[in-house]
CSV table of C-alpha atoms in Angstrom, one decimal:
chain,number,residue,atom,x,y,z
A,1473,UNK,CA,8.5,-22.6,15.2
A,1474,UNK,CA,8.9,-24.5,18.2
A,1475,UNK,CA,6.6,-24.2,21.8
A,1476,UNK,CA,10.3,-22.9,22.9
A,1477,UNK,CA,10.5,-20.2,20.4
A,1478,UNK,CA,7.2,-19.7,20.3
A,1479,UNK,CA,7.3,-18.8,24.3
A,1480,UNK,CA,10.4,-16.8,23.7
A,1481,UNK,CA,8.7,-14.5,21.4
A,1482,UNK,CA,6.0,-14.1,23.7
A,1483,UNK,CA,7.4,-12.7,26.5
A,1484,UNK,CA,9.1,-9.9,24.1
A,1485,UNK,CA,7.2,-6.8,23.3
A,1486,UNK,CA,5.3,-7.0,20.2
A,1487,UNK,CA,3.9,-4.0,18.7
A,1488,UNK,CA,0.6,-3.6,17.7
A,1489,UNK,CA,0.1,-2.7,14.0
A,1490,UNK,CA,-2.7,-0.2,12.7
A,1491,UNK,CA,-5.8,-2.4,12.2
A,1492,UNK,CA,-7.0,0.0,9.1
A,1493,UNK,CA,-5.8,3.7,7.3
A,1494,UNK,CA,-2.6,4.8,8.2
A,1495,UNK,CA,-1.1,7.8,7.4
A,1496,UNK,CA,2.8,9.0,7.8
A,1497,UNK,CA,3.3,12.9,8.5
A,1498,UNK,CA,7.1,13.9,8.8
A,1499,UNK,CA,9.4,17.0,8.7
A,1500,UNK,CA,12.4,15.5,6.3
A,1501,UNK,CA,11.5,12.0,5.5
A,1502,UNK,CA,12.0,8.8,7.6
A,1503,UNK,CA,15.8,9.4,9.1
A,1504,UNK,CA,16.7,6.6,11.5
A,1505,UNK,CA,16.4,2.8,11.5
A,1506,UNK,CA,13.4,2.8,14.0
A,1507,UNK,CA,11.0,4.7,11.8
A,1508,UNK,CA,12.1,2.7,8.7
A,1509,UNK,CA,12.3,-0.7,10.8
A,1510,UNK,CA,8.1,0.3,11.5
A,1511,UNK,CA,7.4,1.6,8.2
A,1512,UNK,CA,8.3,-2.1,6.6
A,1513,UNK,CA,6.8,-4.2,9.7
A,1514,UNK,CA,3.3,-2.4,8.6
A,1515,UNK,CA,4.0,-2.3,5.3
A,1516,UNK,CA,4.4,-6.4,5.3
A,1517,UNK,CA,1.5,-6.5,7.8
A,1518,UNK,CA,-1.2,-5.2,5.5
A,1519,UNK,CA,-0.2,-7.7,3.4
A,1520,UNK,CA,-0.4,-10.2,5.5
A,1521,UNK,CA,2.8,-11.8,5.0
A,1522,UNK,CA,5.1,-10.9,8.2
A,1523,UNK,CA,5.7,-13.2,10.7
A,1524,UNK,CA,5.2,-12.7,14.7
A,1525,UNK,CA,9.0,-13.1,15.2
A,1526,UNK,CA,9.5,-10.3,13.4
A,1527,UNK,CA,6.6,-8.3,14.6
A,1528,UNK,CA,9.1,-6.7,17.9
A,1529,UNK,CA,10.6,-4.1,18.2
A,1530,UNK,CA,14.2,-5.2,18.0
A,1531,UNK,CA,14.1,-6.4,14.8
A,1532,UNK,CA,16.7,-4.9,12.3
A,1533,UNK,CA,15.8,-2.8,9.3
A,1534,UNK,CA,18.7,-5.1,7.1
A,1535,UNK,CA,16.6,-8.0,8.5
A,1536,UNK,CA,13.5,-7.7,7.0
A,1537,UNK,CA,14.9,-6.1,3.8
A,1538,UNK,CA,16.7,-9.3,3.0
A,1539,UNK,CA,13.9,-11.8,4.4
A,1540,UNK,CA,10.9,-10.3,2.7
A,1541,UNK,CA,13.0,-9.3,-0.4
A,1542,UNK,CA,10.8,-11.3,-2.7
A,1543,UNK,CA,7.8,-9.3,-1.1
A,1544,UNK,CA,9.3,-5.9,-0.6
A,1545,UNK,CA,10.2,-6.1,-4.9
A,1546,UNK,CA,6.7,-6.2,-5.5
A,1547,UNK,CA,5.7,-2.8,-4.1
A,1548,UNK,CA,3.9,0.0,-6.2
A,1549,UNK,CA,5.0,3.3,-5.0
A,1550,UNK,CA,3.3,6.5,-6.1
A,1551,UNK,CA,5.8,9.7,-5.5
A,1552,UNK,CA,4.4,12.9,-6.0
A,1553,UNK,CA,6.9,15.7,-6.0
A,1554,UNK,CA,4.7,19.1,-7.4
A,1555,UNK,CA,6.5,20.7,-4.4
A,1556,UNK,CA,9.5,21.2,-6.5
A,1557,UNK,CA,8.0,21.8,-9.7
A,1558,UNK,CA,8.5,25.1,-9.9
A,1559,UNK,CA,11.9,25.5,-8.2
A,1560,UNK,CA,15.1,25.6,-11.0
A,1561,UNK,CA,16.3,22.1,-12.4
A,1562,UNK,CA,20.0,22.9,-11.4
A,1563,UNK,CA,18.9,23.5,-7.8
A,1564,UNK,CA,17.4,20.0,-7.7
A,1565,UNK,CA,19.6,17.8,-9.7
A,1566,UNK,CA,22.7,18.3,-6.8
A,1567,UNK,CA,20.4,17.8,-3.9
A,1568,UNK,CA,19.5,14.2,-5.8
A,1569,UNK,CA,23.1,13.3,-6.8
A,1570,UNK,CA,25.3,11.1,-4.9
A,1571,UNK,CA,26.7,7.3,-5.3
A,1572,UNK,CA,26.1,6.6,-1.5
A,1573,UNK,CA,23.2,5.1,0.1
A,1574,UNK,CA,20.5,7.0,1.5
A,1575,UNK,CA,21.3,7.9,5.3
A,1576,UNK,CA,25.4,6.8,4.7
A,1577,UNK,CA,28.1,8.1,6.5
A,1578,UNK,CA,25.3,10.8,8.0
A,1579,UNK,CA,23.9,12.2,5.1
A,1580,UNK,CA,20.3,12.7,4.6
A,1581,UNK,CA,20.6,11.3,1.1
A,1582,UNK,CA,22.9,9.5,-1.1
A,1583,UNK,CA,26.1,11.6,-0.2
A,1584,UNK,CA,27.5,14.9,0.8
A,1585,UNK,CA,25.3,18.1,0.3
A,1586,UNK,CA,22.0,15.7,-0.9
A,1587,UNK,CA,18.5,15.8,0.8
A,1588,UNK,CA,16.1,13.2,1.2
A,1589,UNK,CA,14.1,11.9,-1.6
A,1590,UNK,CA,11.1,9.4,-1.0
A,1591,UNK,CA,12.2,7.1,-4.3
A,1592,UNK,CA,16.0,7.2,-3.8
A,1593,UNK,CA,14.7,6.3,0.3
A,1594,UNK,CA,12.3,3.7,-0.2
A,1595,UNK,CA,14.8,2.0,-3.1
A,1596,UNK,CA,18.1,2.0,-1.3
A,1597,UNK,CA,16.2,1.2,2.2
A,1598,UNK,CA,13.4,-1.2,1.1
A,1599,UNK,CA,14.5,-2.3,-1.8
A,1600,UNK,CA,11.6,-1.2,-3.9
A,1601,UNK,CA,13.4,-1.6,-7.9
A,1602,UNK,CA,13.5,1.4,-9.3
A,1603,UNK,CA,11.0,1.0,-12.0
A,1604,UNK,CA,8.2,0.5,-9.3
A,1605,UNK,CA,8.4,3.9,-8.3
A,1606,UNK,CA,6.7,6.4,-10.6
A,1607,UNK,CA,7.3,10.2,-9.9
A,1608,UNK,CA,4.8,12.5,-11.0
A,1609,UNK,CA,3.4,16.0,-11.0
A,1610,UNK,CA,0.3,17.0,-11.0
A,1611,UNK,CA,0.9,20.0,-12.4
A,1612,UNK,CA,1.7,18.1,-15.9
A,1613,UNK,CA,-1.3,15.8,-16.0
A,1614,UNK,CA,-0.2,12.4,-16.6
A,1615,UNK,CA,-3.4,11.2,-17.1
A,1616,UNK,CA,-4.1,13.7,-19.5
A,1617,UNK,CA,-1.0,14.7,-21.5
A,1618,UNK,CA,1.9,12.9,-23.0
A,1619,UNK,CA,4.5,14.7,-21.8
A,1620,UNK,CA,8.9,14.2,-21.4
A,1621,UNK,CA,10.4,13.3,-18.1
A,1622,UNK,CA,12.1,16.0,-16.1
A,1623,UNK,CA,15.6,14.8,-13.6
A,1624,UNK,CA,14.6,15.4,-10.3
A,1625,UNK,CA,10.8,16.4,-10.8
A,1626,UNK,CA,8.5,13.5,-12.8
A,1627,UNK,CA,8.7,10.7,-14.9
A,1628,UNK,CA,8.0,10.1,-18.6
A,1629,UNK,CA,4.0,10.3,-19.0
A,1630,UNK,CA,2.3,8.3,-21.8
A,1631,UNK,CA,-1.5,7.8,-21.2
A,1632,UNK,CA,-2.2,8.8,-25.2
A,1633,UNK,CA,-5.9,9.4,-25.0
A,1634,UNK,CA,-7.0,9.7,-28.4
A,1635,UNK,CA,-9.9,12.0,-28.0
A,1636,UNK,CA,-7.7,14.8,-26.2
A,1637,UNK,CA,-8.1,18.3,-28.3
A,1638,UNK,CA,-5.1,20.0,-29.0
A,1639,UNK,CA,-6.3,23.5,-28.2
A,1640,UNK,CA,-7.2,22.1,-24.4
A,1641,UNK,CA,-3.8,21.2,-24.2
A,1642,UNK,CA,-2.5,24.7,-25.4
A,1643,UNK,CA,-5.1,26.7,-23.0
A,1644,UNK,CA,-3.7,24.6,-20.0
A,1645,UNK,CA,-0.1,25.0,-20.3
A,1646,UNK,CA,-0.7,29.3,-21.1
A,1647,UNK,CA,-2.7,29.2,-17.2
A,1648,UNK,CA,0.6,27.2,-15.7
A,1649,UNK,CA,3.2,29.2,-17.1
A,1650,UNK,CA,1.4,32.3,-15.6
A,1651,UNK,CA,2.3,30.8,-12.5
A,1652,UNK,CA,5.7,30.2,-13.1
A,1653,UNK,CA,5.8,33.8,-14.4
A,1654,UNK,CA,4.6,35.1,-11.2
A,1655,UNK,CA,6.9,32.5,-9.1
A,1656,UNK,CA,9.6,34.2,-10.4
A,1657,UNK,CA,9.1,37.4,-10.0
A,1658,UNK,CA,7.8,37.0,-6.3
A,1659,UNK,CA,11.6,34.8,-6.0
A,1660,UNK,CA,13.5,37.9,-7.3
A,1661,UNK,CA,15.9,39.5,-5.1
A,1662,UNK,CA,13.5,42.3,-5.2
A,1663,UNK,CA,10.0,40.6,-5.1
A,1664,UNK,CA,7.7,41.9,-7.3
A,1665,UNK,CA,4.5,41.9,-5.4
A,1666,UNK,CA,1.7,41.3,-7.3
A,1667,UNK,CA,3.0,39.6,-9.4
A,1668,UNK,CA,0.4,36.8,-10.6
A,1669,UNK,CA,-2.2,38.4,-8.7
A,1670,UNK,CA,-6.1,39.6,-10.0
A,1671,UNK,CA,-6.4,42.5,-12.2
A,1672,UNK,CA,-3.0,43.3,-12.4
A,1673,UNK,CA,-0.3,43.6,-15.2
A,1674,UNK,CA,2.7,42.2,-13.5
A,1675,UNK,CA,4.2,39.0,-14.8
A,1676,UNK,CA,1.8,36.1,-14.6
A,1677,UNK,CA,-1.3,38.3,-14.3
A,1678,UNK,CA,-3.8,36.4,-16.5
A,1679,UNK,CA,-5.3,39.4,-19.6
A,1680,UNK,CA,-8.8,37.4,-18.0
A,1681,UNK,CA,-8.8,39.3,-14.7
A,1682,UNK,CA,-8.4,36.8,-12.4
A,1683,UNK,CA,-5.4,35.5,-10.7
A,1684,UNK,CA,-3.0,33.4,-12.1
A,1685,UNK,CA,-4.7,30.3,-9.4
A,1686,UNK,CA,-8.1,30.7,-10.6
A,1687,UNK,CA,-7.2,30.5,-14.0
A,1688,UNK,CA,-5.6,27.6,-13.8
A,1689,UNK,CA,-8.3,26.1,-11.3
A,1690,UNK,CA,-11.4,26.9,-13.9
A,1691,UNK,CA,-8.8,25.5,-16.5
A,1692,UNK,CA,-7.7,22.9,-15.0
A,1693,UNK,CA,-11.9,21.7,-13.4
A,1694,UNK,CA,-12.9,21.9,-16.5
A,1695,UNK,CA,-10.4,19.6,-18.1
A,1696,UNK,CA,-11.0,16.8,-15.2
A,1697,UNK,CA,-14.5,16.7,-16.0
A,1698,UNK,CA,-14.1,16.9,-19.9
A,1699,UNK,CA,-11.7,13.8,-19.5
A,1700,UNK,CA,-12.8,12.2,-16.7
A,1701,UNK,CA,-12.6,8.5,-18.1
A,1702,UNK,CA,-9.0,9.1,-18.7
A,1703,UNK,CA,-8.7,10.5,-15.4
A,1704,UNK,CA,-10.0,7.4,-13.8
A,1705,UNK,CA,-8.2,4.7,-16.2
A,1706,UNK,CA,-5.1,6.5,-14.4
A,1707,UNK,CA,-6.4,6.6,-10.9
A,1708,UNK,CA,-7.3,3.1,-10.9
A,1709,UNK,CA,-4.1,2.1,-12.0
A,1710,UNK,CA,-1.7,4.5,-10.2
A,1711,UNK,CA,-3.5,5.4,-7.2
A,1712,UNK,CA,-5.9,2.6,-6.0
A,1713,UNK,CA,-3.0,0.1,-7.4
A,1714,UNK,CA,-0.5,1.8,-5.3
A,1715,UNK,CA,0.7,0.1,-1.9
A,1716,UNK,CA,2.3,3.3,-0.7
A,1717,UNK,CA,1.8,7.0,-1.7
A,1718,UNK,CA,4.7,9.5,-1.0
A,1719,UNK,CA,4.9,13.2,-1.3
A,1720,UNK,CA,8.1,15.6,-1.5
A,1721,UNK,CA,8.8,18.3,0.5
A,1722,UNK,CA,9.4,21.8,-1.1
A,1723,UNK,CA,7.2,24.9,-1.9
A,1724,UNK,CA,4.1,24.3,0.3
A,1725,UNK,CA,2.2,27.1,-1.2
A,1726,UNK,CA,2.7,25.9,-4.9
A,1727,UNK,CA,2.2,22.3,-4.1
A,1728,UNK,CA,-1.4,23.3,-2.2
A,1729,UNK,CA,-2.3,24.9,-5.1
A,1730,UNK,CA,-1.7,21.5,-7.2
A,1731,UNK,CA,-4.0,19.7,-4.9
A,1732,UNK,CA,-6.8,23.2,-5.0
A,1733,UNK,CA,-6.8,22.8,-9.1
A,1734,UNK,CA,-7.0,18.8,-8.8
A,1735,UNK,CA,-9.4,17.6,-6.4
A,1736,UNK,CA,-10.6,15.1,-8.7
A,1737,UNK,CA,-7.1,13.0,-7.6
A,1738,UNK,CA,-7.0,14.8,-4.0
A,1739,UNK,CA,-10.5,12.6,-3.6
A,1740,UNK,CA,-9.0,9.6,-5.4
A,1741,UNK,CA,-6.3,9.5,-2.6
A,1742,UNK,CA,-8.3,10.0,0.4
A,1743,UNK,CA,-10.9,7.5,-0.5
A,1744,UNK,CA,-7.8,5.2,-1.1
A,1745,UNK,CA,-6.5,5.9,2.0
A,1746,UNK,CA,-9.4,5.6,4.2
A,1747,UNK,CA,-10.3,2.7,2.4
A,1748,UNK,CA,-7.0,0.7,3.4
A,1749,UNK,CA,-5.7,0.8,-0.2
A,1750,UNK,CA,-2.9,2.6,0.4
A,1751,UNK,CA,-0.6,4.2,2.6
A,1752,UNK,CA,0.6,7.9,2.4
A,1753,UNK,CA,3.8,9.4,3.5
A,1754,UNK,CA,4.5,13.1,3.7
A,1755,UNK,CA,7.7,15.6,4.1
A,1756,UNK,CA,7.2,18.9,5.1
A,1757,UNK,CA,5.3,20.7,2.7
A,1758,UNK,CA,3.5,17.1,1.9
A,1759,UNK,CA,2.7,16.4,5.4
A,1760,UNK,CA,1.5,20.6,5.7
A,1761,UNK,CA,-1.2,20.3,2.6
A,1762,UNK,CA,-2.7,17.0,5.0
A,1763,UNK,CA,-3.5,19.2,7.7
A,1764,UNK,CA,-6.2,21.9,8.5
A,1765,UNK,CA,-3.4,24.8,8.2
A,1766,UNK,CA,-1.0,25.4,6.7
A,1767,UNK,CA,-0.3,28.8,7.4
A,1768,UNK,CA,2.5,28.6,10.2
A,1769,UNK,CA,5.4,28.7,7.7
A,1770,UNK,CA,7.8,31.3,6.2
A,1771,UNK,CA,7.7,30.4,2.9
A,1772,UNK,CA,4.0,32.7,2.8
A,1773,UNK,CA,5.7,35.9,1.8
A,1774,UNK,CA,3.7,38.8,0.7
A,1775,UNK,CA,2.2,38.3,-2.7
A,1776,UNK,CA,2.2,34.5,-2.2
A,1777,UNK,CA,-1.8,33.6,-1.1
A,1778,UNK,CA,-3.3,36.8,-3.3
A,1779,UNK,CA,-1.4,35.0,-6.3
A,1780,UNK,CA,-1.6,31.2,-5.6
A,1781,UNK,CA,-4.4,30.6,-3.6
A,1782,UNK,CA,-7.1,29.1,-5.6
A,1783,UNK,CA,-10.9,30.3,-4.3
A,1784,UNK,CA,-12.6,27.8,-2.0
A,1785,UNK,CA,-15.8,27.5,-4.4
A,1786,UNK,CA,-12.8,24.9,-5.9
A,1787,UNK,CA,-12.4,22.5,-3.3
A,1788,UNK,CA,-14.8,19.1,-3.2
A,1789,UNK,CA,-17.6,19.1,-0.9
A,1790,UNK,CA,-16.8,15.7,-0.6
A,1791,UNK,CA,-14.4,16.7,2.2
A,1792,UNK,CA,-14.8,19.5,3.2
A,1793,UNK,CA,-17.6,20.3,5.4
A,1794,UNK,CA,-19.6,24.1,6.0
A,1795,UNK,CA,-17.4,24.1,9.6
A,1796,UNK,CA,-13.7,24.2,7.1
A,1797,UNK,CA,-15.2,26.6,4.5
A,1798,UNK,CA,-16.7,29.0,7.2
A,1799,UNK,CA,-13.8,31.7,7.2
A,1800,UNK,CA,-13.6,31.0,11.3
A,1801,UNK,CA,-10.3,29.9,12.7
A,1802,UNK,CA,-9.1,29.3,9.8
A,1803,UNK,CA,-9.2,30.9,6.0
A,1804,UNK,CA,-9.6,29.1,3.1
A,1805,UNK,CA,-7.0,30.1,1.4
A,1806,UNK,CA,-4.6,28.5,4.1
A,1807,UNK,CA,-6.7,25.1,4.2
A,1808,UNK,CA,-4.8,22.2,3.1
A,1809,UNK,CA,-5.9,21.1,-0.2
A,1810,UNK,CA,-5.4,17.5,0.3
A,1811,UNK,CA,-7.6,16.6,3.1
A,1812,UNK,CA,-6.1,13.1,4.6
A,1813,UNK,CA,-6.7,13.9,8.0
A,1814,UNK,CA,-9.8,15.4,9.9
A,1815,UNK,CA,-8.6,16.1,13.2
A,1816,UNK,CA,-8.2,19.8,14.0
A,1817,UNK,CA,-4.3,19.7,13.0
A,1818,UNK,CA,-2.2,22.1,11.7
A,1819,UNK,CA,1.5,21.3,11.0
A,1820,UNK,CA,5.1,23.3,11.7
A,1821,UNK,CA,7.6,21.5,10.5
A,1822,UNK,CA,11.2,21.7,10.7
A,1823,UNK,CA,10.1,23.7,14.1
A,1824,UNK,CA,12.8,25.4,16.1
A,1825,UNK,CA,12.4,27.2,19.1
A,1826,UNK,CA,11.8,30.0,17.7
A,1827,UNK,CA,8.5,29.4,16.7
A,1828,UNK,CA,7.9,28.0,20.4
A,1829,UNK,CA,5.9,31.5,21.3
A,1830,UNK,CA,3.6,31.2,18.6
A,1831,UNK,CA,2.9,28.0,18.4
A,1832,UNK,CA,1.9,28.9,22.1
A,1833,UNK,CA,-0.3,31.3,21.1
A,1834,UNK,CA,-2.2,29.8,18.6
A,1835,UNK,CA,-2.9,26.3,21.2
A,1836,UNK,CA,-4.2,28.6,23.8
A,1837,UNK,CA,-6.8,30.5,21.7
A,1838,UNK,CA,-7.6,26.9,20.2
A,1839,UNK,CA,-7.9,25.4,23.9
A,1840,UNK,CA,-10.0,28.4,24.4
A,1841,UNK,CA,-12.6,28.2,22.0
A,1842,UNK,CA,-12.9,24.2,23.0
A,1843,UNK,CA,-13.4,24.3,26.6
A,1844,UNK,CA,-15.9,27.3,25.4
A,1845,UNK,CA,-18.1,25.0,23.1
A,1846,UNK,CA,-17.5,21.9,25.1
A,1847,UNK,CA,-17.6,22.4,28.7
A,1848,UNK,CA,-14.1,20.1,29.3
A,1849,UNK,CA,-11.2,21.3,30.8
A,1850,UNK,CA,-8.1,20.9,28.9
A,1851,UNK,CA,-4.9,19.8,31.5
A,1852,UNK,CA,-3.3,23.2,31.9
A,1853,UNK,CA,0.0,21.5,31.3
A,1854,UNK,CA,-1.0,20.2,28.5
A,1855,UNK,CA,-1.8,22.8,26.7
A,1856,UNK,CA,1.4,25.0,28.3
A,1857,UNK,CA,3.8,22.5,26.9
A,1858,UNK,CA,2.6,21.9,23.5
A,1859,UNK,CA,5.2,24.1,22.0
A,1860,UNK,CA,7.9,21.4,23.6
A,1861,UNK,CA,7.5,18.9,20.8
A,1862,UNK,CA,5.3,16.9,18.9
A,1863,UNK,CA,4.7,14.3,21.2
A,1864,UNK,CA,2.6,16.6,23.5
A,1865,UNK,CA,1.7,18.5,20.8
A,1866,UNK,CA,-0.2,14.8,19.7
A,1867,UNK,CA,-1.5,14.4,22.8
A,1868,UNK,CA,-3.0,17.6,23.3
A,1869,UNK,CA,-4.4,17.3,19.4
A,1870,UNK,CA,-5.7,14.0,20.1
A,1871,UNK,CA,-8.0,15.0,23.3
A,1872,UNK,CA,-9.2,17.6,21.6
A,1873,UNK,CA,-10.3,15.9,18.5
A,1874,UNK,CA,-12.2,13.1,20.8
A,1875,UNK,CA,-14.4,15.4,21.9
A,1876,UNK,CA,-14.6,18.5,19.8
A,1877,UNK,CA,-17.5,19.0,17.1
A,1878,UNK,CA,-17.2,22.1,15.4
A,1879,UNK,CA,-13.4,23.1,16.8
A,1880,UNK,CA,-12.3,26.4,14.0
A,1881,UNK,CA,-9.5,26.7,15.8
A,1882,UNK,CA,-6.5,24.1,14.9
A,1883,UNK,CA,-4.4,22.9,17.3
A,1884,UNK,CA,-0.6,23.5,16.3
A,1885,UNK,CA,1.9,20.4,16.3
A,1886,UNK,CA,5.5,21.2,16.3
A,1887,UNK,CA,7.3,18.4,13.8
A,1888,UNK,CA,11.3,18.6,14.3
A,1889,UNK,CA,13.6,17.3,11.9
A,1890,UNK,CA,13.8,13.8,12.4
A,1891,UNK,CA,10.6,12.8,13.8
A,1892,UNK,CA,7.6,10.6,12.4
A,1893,UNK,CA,3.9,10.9,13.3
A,1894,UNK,CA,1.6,7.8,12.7
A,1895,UNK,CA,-1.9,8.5,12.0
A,1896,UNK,CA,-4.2,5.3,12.5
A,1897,UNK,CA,-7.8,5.5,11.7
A,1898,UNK,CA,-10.6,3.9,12.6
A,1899,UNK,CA,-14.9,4.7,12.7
A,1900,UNK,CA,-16.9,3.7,15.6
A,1901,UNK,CA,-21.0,4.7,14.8
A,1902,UNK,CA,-19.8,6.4,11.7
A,1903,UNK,CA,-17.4,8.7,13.1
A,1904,UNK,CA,-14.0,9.0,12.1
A,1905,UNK,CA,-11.6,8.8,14.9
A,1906,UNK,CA,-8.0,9.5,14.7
A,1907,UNK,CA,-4.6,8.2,17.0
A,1908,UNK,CA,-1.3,10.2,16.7
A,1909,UNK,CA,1.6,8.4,17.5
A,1910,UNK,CA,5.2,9.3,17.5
A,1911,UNK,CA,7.9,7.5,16.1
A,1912,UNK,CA,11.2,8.5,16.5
């Protein structure tokens, strides 16, 4: 590049890029040019191959797709999509199907009627091939069991590890269809409450007493341990060899409980994360599970936590401290099960106004209980306009998390359809600090 250029480039705005962990929290995906325009600049950063002329902030999407093709083909992406996997096959396939592009003519996916998918996205809008996205689902244990690809929810899984006893295989699968069992009947027109629940004889009531989440959680524990080389083989390989981590949107509750029952891979994924390994993107219920709460939603119907709520002896101490397991502010059985972000954060999204007086509610008793403990002042506008949007909502989140120590009480950000929040980390005297930053 010449002085000339070089000059010219100066004087345009460049835009800093996070200097370590990053993390991607979003209602439904990334849905305009900007968010996927930043998305690839970091992605290219962190490996160190993009160049300061296309470091601003008008550069095109379509430009850095076909520059950095070359690169952008190399990509490992990890999608994990135990959000839908207990929803009906013939309600996913049609929201998947389409022979558009992502985002064409207005559509969220690839044509009318489709939703948004992270491997259909980051293919048709990154160009990431096809075969260097891998779908999975907890639930199935790919690094366990050899089991068939299903359309729309994971792929083919093949890890073949010879020592694996039949009969642990068997024991698993009974717990999991227990809570299908009780997903249905809590889906029926006519919700059969306790259904899956402890000590009951409704469908997916385990004959052992407990509910249908801790049987699958003391199932499922055990079997990590048991088989922890295997485990490891495949984290190493899928998780620490990932450059970006995805997660679907669907059923929040069912997907927590996937993270609650595998915390072997929910500590796998932080430490990759915070570790600068990998980047993780979430939609809706994947963004929820990140956060301290995840309670503000109406998919919790009655039945729901009593059935699929694994106990909190469960999750790792690894991550989560006496202060989340305490039962004050927030219960455990709400707690997201993938802990990514340590901020005092709890997540609505696909927020309408609607929600606007509660999401009220809960900042002021949170502001409360921070000035209480801390002696600061929160702005009084700051806290009265955090129901407007997520962009106060992150500035009110961020001040409190600067200063707060033992804050129970999350702070409630508002995520509309559309918008992007982008967590950069970084520690300063072993402390963990955290910057929200929208993108929209």
């Amino acid at each position: 590049m010449g002085a000339g250029a070089s000059a010219s480039v100066s004087k345009m705005v460049v835009i800093p890029f996070p200097p370590g962990p990053t993390v991607y929290l979003t209602s439904t995906g990334f849905v305009t040019e900007t968010q996927w325009t930043r998305f690839i600049q970091v992605i290219l950063h962190r490996r160190g191959v993009l160049k300061v002329e296309d470091s601003l902030r008008n550069v095109s999407r379509e430009l850095l797709v076909e520059k950095y093709k070359s690169e952008l083909r190399q990509l490992k992406v990890l999608y994990i999509n135990d959000a839908s996997y207990h929803r009906p096959a013939e309600k996913i396939i049609p929201s998947r199907t389409g022979d558009g592009k992502v985002g064409q003519n207005g559509h969220c996916g690839r044509g009318p009627g489709t939703e948004f998918w992270w491997d259909q996205g980051v293919e048709d809008l990154m160009g990431v091939p096809k075969e260097n996205i891998k779908m999975i689902q907890l639930f199935e244990k790919p690094w366990l069991f050899n089991r068939p690809g299903r359309d729309g929810n994971c792929d083919l899984s093949q890890p073949n590890v010879a020592e694996l006893d039949p009969a642990d295989e068997e024991e698993y699968f009974k717990a999991l269809q227990l809570t299908k069992d009780a997903y249905d009947a809590l889906k029926e027109a006519e919700p059969k409450v306790g259904a899956g629940q402890a000590g009951g004889s409704l469908p997916g009531c385990p004959a052992s007493g407990l509910s249908c989440a801790n049987e699958l959680a003391e199932i499922s524990v055990k079997l990590n341990e048991k088989y922890a080389a295997a485990l490891d083989k495949w984290c190493t390989e899928n998780i620490d060899g990932a450059d970006i981590v995805v997660g679907q949107g669907g059923e929040v509750v069912m997907l927590n409980l996937a993270w609650q029952v595998n915390q072997a891979i929910a500590e796998r994924l932080v430490n990759a994360v915070r570790t600068n390994r990998t980047v993780y993107a979430g939609l809706s219920a994947s963004t929820m599970v990140c956060a301290k709460s995840m309670e503000m939603t109406g998919e919790i119907q009655p039945g729901w936590i009593e059935a699929f709520a694994a106990d909190k002896k469960y999750l790792s101490s690894n991550h989560f401290d006496p202060n989340d397991l305490d039962e004050d502010g927030i219960k455990s059985n709400v707690l997201g099960a993938l802990p990514l972000l340590e901020a005092p954060i709890a997540m609505r999204p696909h927020y309408s106004d609607s929600w606007a007086e509660q999401v009220l509610e809960k900042n002021l008793l949170a502001e409360k209980e921070f000035e209480k403990e801390t002696g600061i002042d929160i702005p009084d506008d700051l806290v009265r306009n955090s129901n407007d949007g997520c962009e106060v909502g992150c500035e009110l989140l961020s001040f409190v998390s600067k200063f707060a120590k033992d804050q129970d009480r999350p702070i409630f950000v508002p995520i509309r359809d559309g918008k992007c929040i982008e967590v950069t980390t970084h520690f300063k005297a072993n402390k963990l600090y955290e910057k929200y930053r929208v993108i929209d």
